[in-house]
Coordinates of N, CA and C in Angstrom, one line a residue:
M398 N -17.2 53.6 -0.4 CA -16.8 53.1 0.9 C -15.3 52.6 0.8
Y399 N -15.0 52.1 -0.4 CA -13.6 51.6 -0.7 C -12.6 52.7 -0.4
G400 N -12.9 53.9 -1.0 CA -12.0 55.0 -0.9 C -11.9 55.5 0.6
F401 N -13.0 55.4 1.3 CA -13.0 55.8 2.7 C -12.1 54.9 3.5
I402 N -12.2 53.6 3.3 CA -11.4 52.7 4.0 C -9.9 52.9 3.8
I403 N -9.5 53.1 2.5 CA -8.1 53.4 2.2 C -7.7 54.7 2.9
T404 N -8.5 55.7 2.8 CA -8.2 57.0 3.4 C -8.1 56.9 4.9
F405 N -8.9 56.1 5.5 CA -8.9 55.8 7.0 C -7.6 55.1 7.3
S406 N -7.2 54.1 6.6 CA -6.0 53.4 6.8 C -4.7 54.3 6.8
I407 N -4.8 55.2 5.8 CA -3.7 56.2 5.7 C -3.6 57.1 6.9
A408 N -4.8 57.6 7.3 CA -4.9 58.5 8.4 C -4.4 57.9 9.7
V409 N -4.8 56.6 9.9 CA -4.3 55.9 11.1 C -2.8 55.7 11.1
S410 N -2.2 55.4 9.9 CA -0.8 55.3 9.7 C -0.1 56.6 10.1
I411 N -0.6 57.7 9.6 CA 0.0 59.0 9.8 C 0.0 59.3 11.3
F412 N -1.2 59.0 12.0 CA -1.3 59.3 13.4 C -0.2 58.5 14.2
F413 N -0.1 57.2 13.9 CA 0.8 56.4 14.7 C 2.3 56.8 14.3
A414 N 2.5 57.1 13.0 CA 3.8 57.5 12.6 C 4.3 58.8 13.4
S415 N 3.4 59.7 13.5 CA 3.8 61.0 14.2 C 4.1 60.7 15.7
K416 N 3.3 59.8 16.3 CA 3.6 59.4 17.7 C 4.9 58.7 17.9
L417 N 5.2 57.8 17.0 CA 6.4 57.0 17.1 C 7.6 57.8 16.7
A418 N 7.5 58.7 15.7 CA 8.6 59.6 15.3 C 9.0 60.5 16.5
K419 N 8.0 61.0 17.2 CA 8.2 61.9 18.3 C 8.9 61.1 19.4
K420 N 8.6 59.9 19.6 CA 9.2 59.1 20.6 C 10.7 58.9 20.3
K421 N 11.0 58.8 19.0 CA 12.4 58.6 18.6 C 13.1 59.9 18.3
N422 N 12.4 61.0 18.5 CA 13.0 62.3 18.3 C 13.4 62.5 16.8
L423 N 12.6 62.0 15.9 CA 12.8 62.2 14.5 C 12.1 63.5 14.0
D424 N 12.7 64.1 13.0 CA 12.2 65.4 12.5 C 10.8 65.2 11.9
S425 N 9.9 66.0 12.4 CA 8.5 65.9 11.9 C 8.3 66.4 10.5
D426 N 9.1 67.4 10.1 CA 9.0 67.8 8.7 C 9.5 66.8 7.7
I427 N 10.6 66.1 8.1 CA 11.0 65.0 7.2 C 10.0 63.9 7.2
L428 N 9.3 63.6 8.3 CA 8.3 62.6 8.4 C 7.1 62.9 7.5
Y429 N 6.6 64.0 7.6 CA 5.4 64.4 6.8 C 5.7 64.5 5.3
G430 N 6.9 65.1 5.0 CA 7.3 65.2 3.6 C 7.5 63.8 3.0
G431 N 8.1 62.9 3.8 CA 8.4 61.6 3.3 C 7.1 60.8 3.1
M432 N 6.1 60.9 4.1 CA 4.9 60.2 4.0 C 4.0 60.7 2.8
F433 N 4.1 62.0 2.5 CA 3.4 62.5 1.3 C 3.9 61.7 0.0
W434 N 5.2 61.6 -0.2 CA 5.7 61.0 -1.4 C 5.5 59.5 -1.3
V435 N 5.6 58.9 -0.1 CA 5.4 57.4 0.0 C 3.9 57.1 -0.3
I436 N 3.0 57.8 0.2 CA 1.6 57.6 0.0 C 1.2 57.8 -1.4
L437 N 1.6 58.9 -2.0 CA 1.3 59.2 -3.4 C 1.9 58.1 -4.3
S438 N 3.2 57.8 -4.1 CA 3.8 56.8 -5.0 C 3.2 55.4 -4.8
G439 N 2.8 55.1 -3.5 CA 2.1 53.9 -3.2 C 0.8 53.7 -3.9
I440 N 0.0 54.8 -3.9 CA -1.3 54.7 -4.6 C -1.1 54.5 -6.1
I441 N -0.1 55.2 -6.7 CA 0.2 55.1 -8.1 C 0.6 53.7 -8.4
G442 N 1.5 53.2 -7.6 CA 2.1 51.8 -7.8 C 1.0 50.8 -7.7
A443 N 0.2 50.9 -6.7 CA -0.9 49.9 -6.4 C -1.9 49.9 -7.6
R444 N -2.2 51.0 -8.1 CA -3.1 51.1 -9.2 C -2.5 50.5 -10.5
L445 N -1.2 50.9 -10.7 CA -0.5 50.5 -11.9 C -0.4 49.0 -12.0
Y446 N 0.0 48.4 -10.8 CA 0.1 46.9 -10.7 C -1.2 46.2 -11.1
H447 N -2.3 46.8 -10.5 CA -3.6 46.2 -10.8 C -4.0 46.3 -12.3
V448 N -3.8 47.5 -12.8 CA -4.1 47.7 -14.2 C -3.3 46.8 -15.2
V449 N -2.1 46.6 -14.9 CA -1.3 45.7 -15.7 C -1.8 44.3 -15.6
H450 N -2.1 43.9 -14.4 CA -2.6 42.6 -14.1 C -3.9 42.3 -15.0
F451 N -4.8 43.3 -15.0 CA -6.1 43.1 -15.7 C -6.1 44.0 -17.0
W452 N -5.0 44.0 -17.7 CA -4.8 44.9 -18.9 C -5.9 44.5 -20.0
S453 N -6.2 43.3 -20.1 CA -7.2 42.9 -21.1 C -8.5 43.7 -20.9
F454 N -8.9 43.9 -19.7 CA -10.1 44.6 -19.3 C -9.9 46.1 -19.5
Y455 N -8.8 46.7 -19.0 CA -8.6 48.1 -19.0 C -8.2 48.6 -20.4
S456 N -7.7 47.8 -21.2 CA -7.3 48.2 -22.6 C -8.6 48.5 -23.3
E457 N -9.7 47.9 -23.0 CA -11.0 48.1 -23.6 C -11.8 49.1 -22.9
N458 N -11.4 49.5 -21.6 CA -12.1 50.5 -20.8 C -11.1 51.4 -20.2
P459 N -10.4 52.2 -21.0 CA -9.3 53.0 -20.5 C -9.8 54.1 -19.6
A460 N -11.0 54.5 -19.7 CA -11.6 55.6 -18.8 C -11.6 55.1 -17.4
L461 N -11.7 53.8 -17.1 CA -11.8 53.3 -15.8 C -10.4 53.2 -15.1
I462 N -9.3 53.4 -15.8 CA -8.0 53.2 -15.2 C -7.8 54.1 -14.0
I463 N -8.3 55.3 -14.1 CA -8.1 56.3 -13.0 C -9.3 56.3 -12.0
N464 N -10.3 55.5 -12.2 CA -11.4 55.4 -11.4 C -11.2 54.5 -10.2
L465 N -10.7 55.1 -9.1 CA -10.3 54.3 -7.9 C -11.5 53.9 -7.1
R466 N -12.7 54.5 -7.3 CA -13.9 54.2 -6.5 C -14.3 52.8 -6.7
I467 N -14.0 52.2 -7.9 CA -14.4 50.8 -8.1 C -13.5 49.8 -7.6
G468 N -12.4 50.3 -6.9 CA -11.4 49.3 -6.3 C -10.3 49.1 -7.2
G469 N -9.5 48.1 -6.9 CA -8.4 47.7 -7.8 C -7.1 48.4 -7.3
M470 N -6.6 48.0 -6.1 CA -5.3 48.5 -5.6 C -4.5 47.3 -5.2
A471 N -3.4 47.1 -5.8 CA -2.6 45.9 -5.5 C -1.5 46.3 -4.6
I472 N -1.4 45.6 -3.4 CA -0.5 46.0 -2.3 C 0.9 45.9 -2.7
Y473 N 1.3 44.9 -3.6 CA 2.7 44.8 -4.0 C 3.2 46.0 -4.8
G474 N 2.3 46.5 -5.6 CA 2.6 47.7 -6.3 C 2.8 48.9 -5.4
A475 N 2.0 49.0 -4.3 CA 2.1 50.0 -3.3 C 3.4 49.9 -2.6
I476 N 3.8 48.7 -2.2 CA 5.0 48.4 -1.4 C 6.2 48.8 -2.3
I477 N 6.3 48.3 -3.5 CA 7.4 48.6 -4.4 C 7.6 50.1 -4.6
F478 N 6.6 50.7 -5.1 CA 6.7 52.2 -5.4 C 6.8 53.0 -4.1
G479 N 6.1 52.6 -3.1 CA 6.2 53.4 -1.8 C 7.6 53.3 -1.2
V480 N 8.1 52.1 -1.1 CA 9.4 52.0 -0.5 C 10.5 52.7 -1.3
A481 N 10.4 52.5 -2.6 CA 11.4 53.2 -3.5 C 11.3 54.7 -3.3
A482 N 10.1 55.3 -3.3 CA 10.0 56.7 -3.1 C 10.5 57.1 -1.7
G483 N 10.2 56.4 -0.7 CA 10.7 56.7 0.6 C 12.3 56.7 0.7
L484 N 12.9 55.7 0.1 CA 14.3 55.6 0.1 C 15.0 56.8 -0.7
I485 N 14.4 57.1 -1.8 CA 14.9 58.2 -2.6 C 14.8 59.5 -1.8
Y486 N 13.6 59.7 -1.2 CA 13.4 60.9 -0.4 C 14.4 61.0 0.8
L487 N 14.7 59.9 1.5 CA 15.6 60.0 2.6 C 17.0 60.2 2.1
K488 N 17.4 59.7 0.9 CA 18.7 60.0 0.3 C 18.8 61.5 0.0
I489 N 17.8 62.0 -0.6 CA 17.8 63.4 -1.0 C 17.9 64.3 0.2
K490 N 17.3 63.9 1.3 CA 17.3 64.7 2.6 C 18.5 64.3 3.4
K491 N 19.4 63.5 2.9 CA 20.6 63.1 3.6 C 20.3 62.5 5.0
Q492 N 19.3 61.6 5.1 CA 19.0 61.0 6.3 C 19.6 59.6 6.4
H493 N 19.9 59.1 7.6 CA 20.3 57.7 7.8 C 19.0 56.9 7.6
I494 N 19.1 56.0 6.6 CA 17.9 55.2 6.3 C 17.4 54.4 7.4
T495 N 18.3 53.8 8.2 CA 17.9 52.9 9.3 C 17.2 53.7 10.4
D496 N 17.4 55.0 10.5 CA 16.6 55.8 11.5 C 15.1 55.8 11.2
W497 N 14.8 55.5 9.9 CA 13.4 55.7 9.5 C 12.6 54.5 9.1
I498 N 13.3 53.5 8.5 CA 12.6 52.4 7.9 C 11.8 51.5 8.8
D499 N 12.2 51.5 10.1 CA 11.4 50.8 11.0 C 10.0 51.3 11.2
L500 N 9.8 52.6 11.0 CA 8.5 53.2 11.0 C 7.6 52.6 9.9
G501 N 8.2 52.5 8.7 CA 7.5 51.9 7.6 C 7.1 50.4 7.8
G502 N 8.2 49.7 8.3 CA 8.0 48.3 8.6 C 6.9 48.0 9.6
L503 N 6.8 48.9 10.6 CA 5.8 48.7 11.7 C 4.4 49.1 11.2
L504 N 4.3 50.2 10.4 CA 3.0 50.7 10.1 C 2.3 50.1 8.9
L505 N 3.2 49.5 8.0 CA 2.6 48.9 6.8 C 1.6 47.8 7.1
P506 N 1.9 46.9 7.9 CA 0.9 45.8 8.2 C -0.3 46.3 8.9
L507 N -0.2 47.4 9.7 CA -1.4 48.0 10.3 C -2.3 48.6 9.2
S508 N -1.7 49.3 8.3 CA -2.4 50.0 7.2 C -3.0 48.9 6.3
Q509 N -2.3 47.8 6.1 CA -2.8 46.8 5.2 C -4.0 46.1 5.9
A510 N -3.9 45.8 7.2 CA -5.0 45.2 7.9 C -6.3 45.9 7.8
I511 N -6.2 47.3 7.9 CA -7.4 48.1 7.8 C -7.8 48.2 6.3
G512 N -6.9 48.4 5.4 CA -7.2 48.6 4.0 C -7.9 47.4 3.4
R513 N -7.6 46.2 3.9 CA -8.1 45.0 3.3 C -9.7 45.0 3.4
W514 N -10.2 45.8 4.3 CA -11.7 45.8 4.5 C -12.3 46.5 3.3
G515 N -11.6 47.3 2.6 CA -12.1 47.8 1.4 C -12.5 46.8 0.4
N516 N -11.8 45.6 0.4 CA -12.2 44.5 -0.4 C -13.5 43.9 0.0
Y517 N -13.8 44.0 1.3 CA -15.1 43.5 1.7 C -16.3 44.2 1.1
F518 N -16.2 45.5 1.1 CA -17.3 46.4 0.6 C -17.4 46.2 -0.9
N519 N -16.3 45.9 -1.6 CA -16.3 45.8 -3.1 C -16.5 44.3 -3.5
R520 N -16.6 43.4 -2.5 CA -16.7 42.0 -2.7 C -15.6 41.5 -3.6
E521 N -14.3 41.8 -3.2 CA -13.1 41.4 -3.9 C -12.3 40.5 -3.0
L522 N -11.3 39.9 -3.5 CA -10.3 39.1 -2.8 C -11.0 38.0 -2.0
F523 N -11.7 37.1 -2.7 CA -12.3 35.9 -2.1 C -11.7 34.6 -2.8
G524 N -11.8 33.5 -2.1 CA -11.3 32.3 -2.5 C -12.3 31.3 -3.1
A525 N -12.1 30.1 -2.9 CA -13.0 29.0 -3.4 C -14.3 29.0 -2.6
P526 N -15.3 28.4 -3.1 CA -16.6 28.3 -2.4 C -16.4 27.6 -1.1
T527 N -17.2 27.9 -0.1 CA -17.2 27.3 1.2 C -18.5 27.3 1.9
S528 N -18.7 26.3 2.8 CA -19.9 26.2 3.5 C -19.7 26.6 5.0
L529 N -18.5 27.1 5.3 CA -18.1 27.5 6.6 C -19.0 28.8 7.0
P530 N -19.3 28.9 8.3 CA -20.2 30.0 8.7 C -19.6 31.4 8.4
W531 N -18.3 31.6 8.3 CA -17.7 32.9 8.0 C -17.5 33.1 6.5
G532 N -18.1 32.3 5.7 CA -18.0 32.5 4.3 C -18.7 33.8 3.9
I533 N -18.2 34.5 2.9 CA -18.8 35.8 2.5 C -19.7 35.6 1.2
Y534 N -20.8 36.2 1.2 CA -21.7 36.2 0.1 C -21.1 37.0 -1.1
I535 N -21.1 36.4 -2.2 CA -20.6 37.1 -3.4 C -21.7 37.2 -4.4
P536 N -22.1 38.4 -4.9 CA -23.2 38.5 -5.8 C -22.9 37.8 -7.2
P537 N -23.9 37.3 -7.9 CA -23.7 36.5 -9.1 C -22.7 37.2 -10.1
E538 N -22.9 38.5 -10.3 CA -22.1 39.2 -11.3 C -20.6 39.2 -11.0
K539 N -20.2 38.9 -9.7 CA -18.8 38.9 -9.4 C -18.2 37.5 -9.2
R540 N -19.0 36.5 -9.4 CA -18.5 35.1 -9.2 C -17.8 34.7 -10.5
P541 N -16.8 33.9 -10.3 CA -16.2 33.3 -11.5 C -17.2 32.4 -12.2
E542 N -17.1 32.3 -13.5 CA -18.1 31.5 -14.3 C -18.2 30.1 -13.8
I543 N -17.1 29.4 -13.4 CA -17.2 28.0 -13.0 C -17.9 27.9 -11.6
F544 N -18.1 29.0 -10.9 CA -18.7 28.9 -9.5 C -20.0 29.7 -9.5
K545 N -20.7 29.9 -10.6 CA -21.9 30.7 -10.6 C -23.0 30.2 -9.7
D546 N -23.0 28.9 -9.4 CA -24.1 28.3 -8.6 C -23.8 28.4 -7.1
Y547 N -22.6 28.9 -6.8 CA -22.2 29.0 -5.3 C -22.5 30.4 -4.8
E548 N -22.8 30.5 -3.6 CA -23.1 31.8 -3.0 C -22.0 32.3 -2.1
K549 N -21.5 31.4 -1.3 CA -20.5 31.8 -0.2 C -19.1 31.4 -0.6
F550 N -18.1 32.2 -0.3 CA -16.7 32.0 -0.7 C -15.8 32.3 0.5
H551 N -14.6 31.7 0.5 CA -13.6 32.1 1.5 C -13.3 33.5 1.5
P552 N -13.4 34.2 2.6 CA -13.1 35.7 2.7 C -11.5 35.9 2.8
L553 N -10.8 35.8 1.7 CA -9.4 35.9 1.8 C -9.0 37.3 2.3
F554 N -9.7 38.3 2.1 CA -9.4 39.7 2.6 C -9.4 39.6 4.2
L555 N -10.3 38.8 4.7 CA -10.4 38.7 6.2 C -9.2 37.9 6.7
Y556 N -8.8 36.8 6.1 CA -7.7 36.1 6.5 C -6.4 36.9 6.5
E557 N -6.2 37.7 5.4 CA -5.0 38.5 5.3 C -5.1 39.7 6.2
S558 N -6.2 40.2 6.5 CA -6.3 41.3 7.4 C -5.9 40.8 8.8
L559 N -6.4 39.7 9.2 CA -6.1 39.2 10.6 C -4.6 38.8 10.7
L560 N -4.0 38.2 9.6 CA -2.6 37.9 9.6 C -1.8 39.2 9.7
N561 N -2.2 40.2 8.9 CA -1.4 41.4 9.0 C -1.5 42.1 10.3
L562 N -2.7 42.0 11.0 CA -2.8 42.5 12.3 C -1.9 41.8 13.3
M563 N -1.8 40.5 13.2 CA -0.9 39.7 14.0 C 0.5 40.1 13.8
L564 N 0.9 40.3 12.5 CA 2.2 40.7 12.2 C 2.5 42.1 12.8
F565 N 1.6 43.0 12.7 CA 1.8 44.3 13.3 C 2.0 44.2 14.8
L566 N 1.2 43.4 15.5 CA 1.3 43.3 17.0 C 2.7 42.7 17.3
F567 N 3.1 41.7 16.5 CA 4.5 41.1 16.8 C 5.5 42.2 16.6
L568 N 5.5 42.9 15.5 CA 6.5 43.9 15.2 C 6.4 45.1 16.3
L569 N 5.2 45.4 16.7 CA 5.1 46.4 17.8 C 5.8 45.9 19.1
W570 N 5.6 44.6 19.4 CA 6.3 44.0 20.5 C 7.8 44.1 20.3
V571 N 8.3 43.8 19.2 CA 9.7 43.9 18.9 C 10.2 45.3 19.1
F572 N 9.4 46.2 18.5 CA 9.7 47.7 18.6 C 9.8 48.2 20.0
N573 N 9.0 47.7 20.9 CA 8.9 48.2 22.2 C 9.6 47.4 23.3
K574 N 10.3 46.3 22.9 CA 10.9 45.4 23.8 C 11.9 46.0 24.8
K575 N 12.6 47.0 24.3 CA 13.6 47.7 25.1 C 13.2 49.2 25.2
T576 N 12.3 49.5 26.1 CA 11.8 50.9 26.3 C 11.4 51.7 25.1
G577 N 10.9 51.0 24.1 CA 10.3 51.7 23.0 C 11.3 52.2 22.0
T578 N 12.6 51.8 22.1 CA 13.6 52.3 21.1 C 13.7 51.4 19.9
F579 N 14.4 51.8 18.9 CA 14.6 51.0 17.8 C 15.8 49.9 18.0
E580 N 16.6 50.1 19.0 CA 17.6 49.1 19.4 C 16.9 48.1 20.3
N581 N 16.3 47.1 19.7 CA 15.3 46.3 20.5 C 15.5 44.8 20.3
A582 N 14.5 44.1 20.9 CA 14.5 42.7 20.8 C 15.8 42.0 20.9
D583 N 16.3 42.0 22.2 CA 17.6 41.4 22.5 C 18.7 42.0 21.6
G584 N 18.7 43.3 21.4 CA 19.8 43.9 20.7 C 19.7 44.0 19.2
L585 N 18.5 43.7 18.6 CA 18.4 43.9 17.2 C 18.6 45.4 16.8
K586 N 19.3 45.6 15.7 CA 19.7 47.0 15.4 C 18.6 47.7 14.6
K587 N 18.7 49.0 14.5 CA 17.8 49.8 13.8 C 17.6 49.3 12.4
G588 N 16.4 49.2 11.9 CA 16.1 48.7 10.6 C 15.6 47.3 10.6
S589 N 15.8 46.6 11.7 CA 15.4 45.2 11.8 C 13.9 45.0 11.7
V590 N 13.1 45.9 12.2 CA 11.7 45.8 12.2 C 11.2 45.8 10.7
F591 N 11.8 46.7 9.9 CA 11.5 46.7 8.5 C 11.7 45.4 7.8
F592 N 12.9 44.8 8.0 CA 13.2 43.6 7.3 C 12.4 42.4 7.9
L593 N 12.1 42.5 9.2 CA 11.1 41.5 9.7 C 9.8 41.6 9.0
Y594 N 9.4 42.8 8.7 CA 8.1 43.0 8.0 C 8.2 42.3 6.6
L595 N 9.3 42.6 5.9 CA 9.4 42.1 4.6 C 9.3 40.5 4.6
A596 N 10.1 39.9 5.5 CA 10.0 38.5 5.6 C 8.6 38.0 6.0
G597 N 8.1 38.6 7.0 CA 6.8 38.2 7.5 C 5.6 38.3 6.5
Y598 N 5.6 39.5 5.9 CA 4.5 39.7 4.9 C 4.7 38.8 3.7
G599 N 6.0 38.6 3.3 CA 6.3 37.8 2.2 C 5.8 36.4 2.4
L600 N 5.9 35.9 3.6 CA 5.4 34.5 4.0 C 3.9 34.5 3.9
I601 N 3.3 35.5 4.5 CA 1.8 35.6 4.5 C 1.3 35.6 3.1
R602 N 1.8 36.4 2.2 CA 1.3 36.5 0.9 C 1.6 35.3 0.1
F603 N 2.7 34.7 0.3 CA 3.1 33.5 -0.5 C 2.0 32.4 -0.3
F604 N 1.6 32.2 0.9 CA 0.7 31.1 1.2 C -0.8 31.5 0.8
M605 N -1.1 32.8 0.9 CA -2.4 33.3 0.6 C -2.6 33.1 -0.9
E606 N -1.6 33.2 -1.7 CA -1.7 33.1 -3.2 C -2.3 31.7 -3.6
F607 N -2.0 30.7 -2.8 CA -2.5 29.4 -3.1 C -4.1 29.3 -3.1
L608 N -4.7 30.3 -2.4 CA -6.1 30.3 -2.2 C -6.8 31.2 -3.2
K609 N -6.1 32.0 -3.9 CA -6.7 33.0 -4.8 C -7.2 32.3 -6.1
L610 N -8.3 32.9 -6.6 CA -8.8 32.3 -7.8 C -8.3 33.0 -9.1
D611 N -7.8 34.2 -8.9 CA -7.4 35.0 -10.1 C -5.9 35.4 -10.0
A612 N -5.1 34.5 -9.5 CA -3.7 34.8 -9.4 C -3.1 35.2 -10.8
W613 N -2.2 36.3 -10.7 CA -1.6 36.8 -12.0 C -0.4 35.9 -12.2
K614 N -0.4 35.3 -13.4 CA 0.7 34.4 -13.8 C 1.4 34.8 -15.1
I615 N 2.7 34.8 -15.1 CA 3.5 35.1 -16.3 C 4.3 33.8 -16.6
A616 N 4.1 33.3 -17.8 CA 4.8 32.0 -18.2 C 4.5 30.9 -17.2
G617 N 3.3 30.9 -16.6 CA 2.9 29.8 -15.7 C 3.4 30.1 -14.3
L618 N 4.1 31.2 -14.0 CA 4.6 31.5 -12.7 C 3.7 32.5 -12.0
N619 N 3.4 32.3 -10.7 CA 2.6 33.2 -10.0 C 3.5 34.4 -9.6
T620 N 3.2 35.6 -10.2 CA 4.0 36.8 -10.0 C 4.1 37.2 -8.5
A621 N 3.0 37.2 -7.8 CA 3.0 37.6 -6.4 C 3.8 36.6 -5.6
Q622 N 3.8 35.3 -5.9 CA 4.6 34.4 -5.1 C 6.1 34.6 -5.4
I623 N 6.4 35.0 -6.6 CA 7.8 35.3 -6.9 C 8.3 36.5 -6.1
I624 N 7.4 37.6 -6.1 CA 7.8 38.8 -5.3 C 7.8 38.4 -3.8
S625 N 7.0 37.5 -3.4 CA 7.0 37.1 -2.0 C 8.3 36.4 -1.6
I626 N 8.7 35.6 -2.4 CA 10.0 34.9 -2.2 C 11.1 35.9 -2.1
L627 N 11.1 36.9 -3.0 CA 12.2 37.9 -3.0 C 12.1 38.7 -1.7
L628 N 10.9 39.0 -1.2 CA 10.7 39.8 0.0 C 11.3 39.0 1.2
V629 N 11.0 37.7 1.3 CA 11.4 36.9 2.4 C 13.0 36.8 2.3
L630 N 13.5 36.6 1.2 CA 15.0 36.5 1.1 C 15.6 37.9 1.4
S631 N 15.0 39.0 1.0 CA 15.5 40.3 1.3 C 15.5 40.6 2.8
G632 N 14.4 40.1 3.4 CA 14.2 40.3 4.8 C 15.2 39.5 5.6
I633 N 15.5 38.3 5.3 CA 16.5 37.5 6.0 C 17.8 38.1 5.8
F634 N 18.2 38.4 4.5 CA 19.5 39.0 4.3 C 19.7 40.3 5.0
G635 N 18.6 41.2 5.0 CA 18.7 42.5 5.7 C 19.0 42.3 7.2
I636 N 18.2 41.4 7.8 CA 18.4 41.2 9.3 C 19.8 40.7 9.6
R637 N 20.2 39.7 8.8 CA 21.6 39.2 9.0 C 22.6 40.2 8.8
K638 N 22.5 41.0 7.8 CA 23.4 42.1 7.5 C 23.5 43.1 8.6
L639 N 22.3 43.6 9.0 CA 22.2 44.6 10.1 C 22.8 44.2 11.4
N640 N 22.6 42.9 11.7 CA 23.0 42.4 13.0 C 24.2 41.6 13.0
S641 N 25.0 41.7 11.9 CA 26.3 41.1 11.9 C 27.3 42.0 12.6
N642 N 28.5 41.6 12.6 CA 29.6 42.4 13.2 C 30.1 43.5 12.3
D643 N 29.5 43.6 11.1 CA 29.8 44.7 10.2 C 29.4 46.0 10.7
K644 N 30.3 46.9 11.1 CA 30.0 48.1 11.8 C 29.4 49.1 10.8
T645 N 29.5 48.8 9.5 CA 28.9 49.7 8.5 C 27.5 49.5 8.2
A646 N 26.9 48.5 8.9 CA 25.5 48.1 8.6 C 24.5 49.3 8.9
D647 N 24.8 50.1 9.9 CA 23.9 51.2 10.3 C 23.8 52.3 9.3
N648 N 24.7 52.3 8.3 CA 24.8 53.4 7.3 C 24.0 53.0 6.1

């Protein structure tokens, strides 16, 4: 079921991307070629990030590294590798990056909102025990040792899914504010939706990390929160740069 959810999220993204690209008169061959490399690189990056995070386990079970059916896809790995692949592809094809990146910024939170439900079926991404009615049952074998006697936990996957959906709806509103063009939201320039996504998701993930039970830390620092801060700063810088009086921003 995990694989089906991920596949479904990709299919939905491709469907919406084709519709939005057509609306913007973007080359469909460039779109599908780019999405192939973005998706492939994103899957590799997501798995690699997860494997490195849980290396103590995978070093003893190397055959499971390529077994995606058991779950284990880290979104930050997908974002880093996917965005890098997309930018390289656009450069190779000599495309104006700002003509395309808003598609990614708009569709990423939608794909994430759907993909997070894979965590539900695998009983992953849960927080501390809770007595709230929407708490999710976690089987004993997947509970942290210190919480073995608890049955229901905060469904962090649900919280993040809903927040990603809200972010998508906000970005869709920005995208469509001026007759569905990329020159939108009171004159925001092309590329602004992408950087709004970086800042928005960075904030979501930063605060979500406080609720996680298995946060990856290096030298006592939460790696996901460090990446989140970098995303927020990159988003703010990108928006300011694009919408400054610098005429070279669109290039």
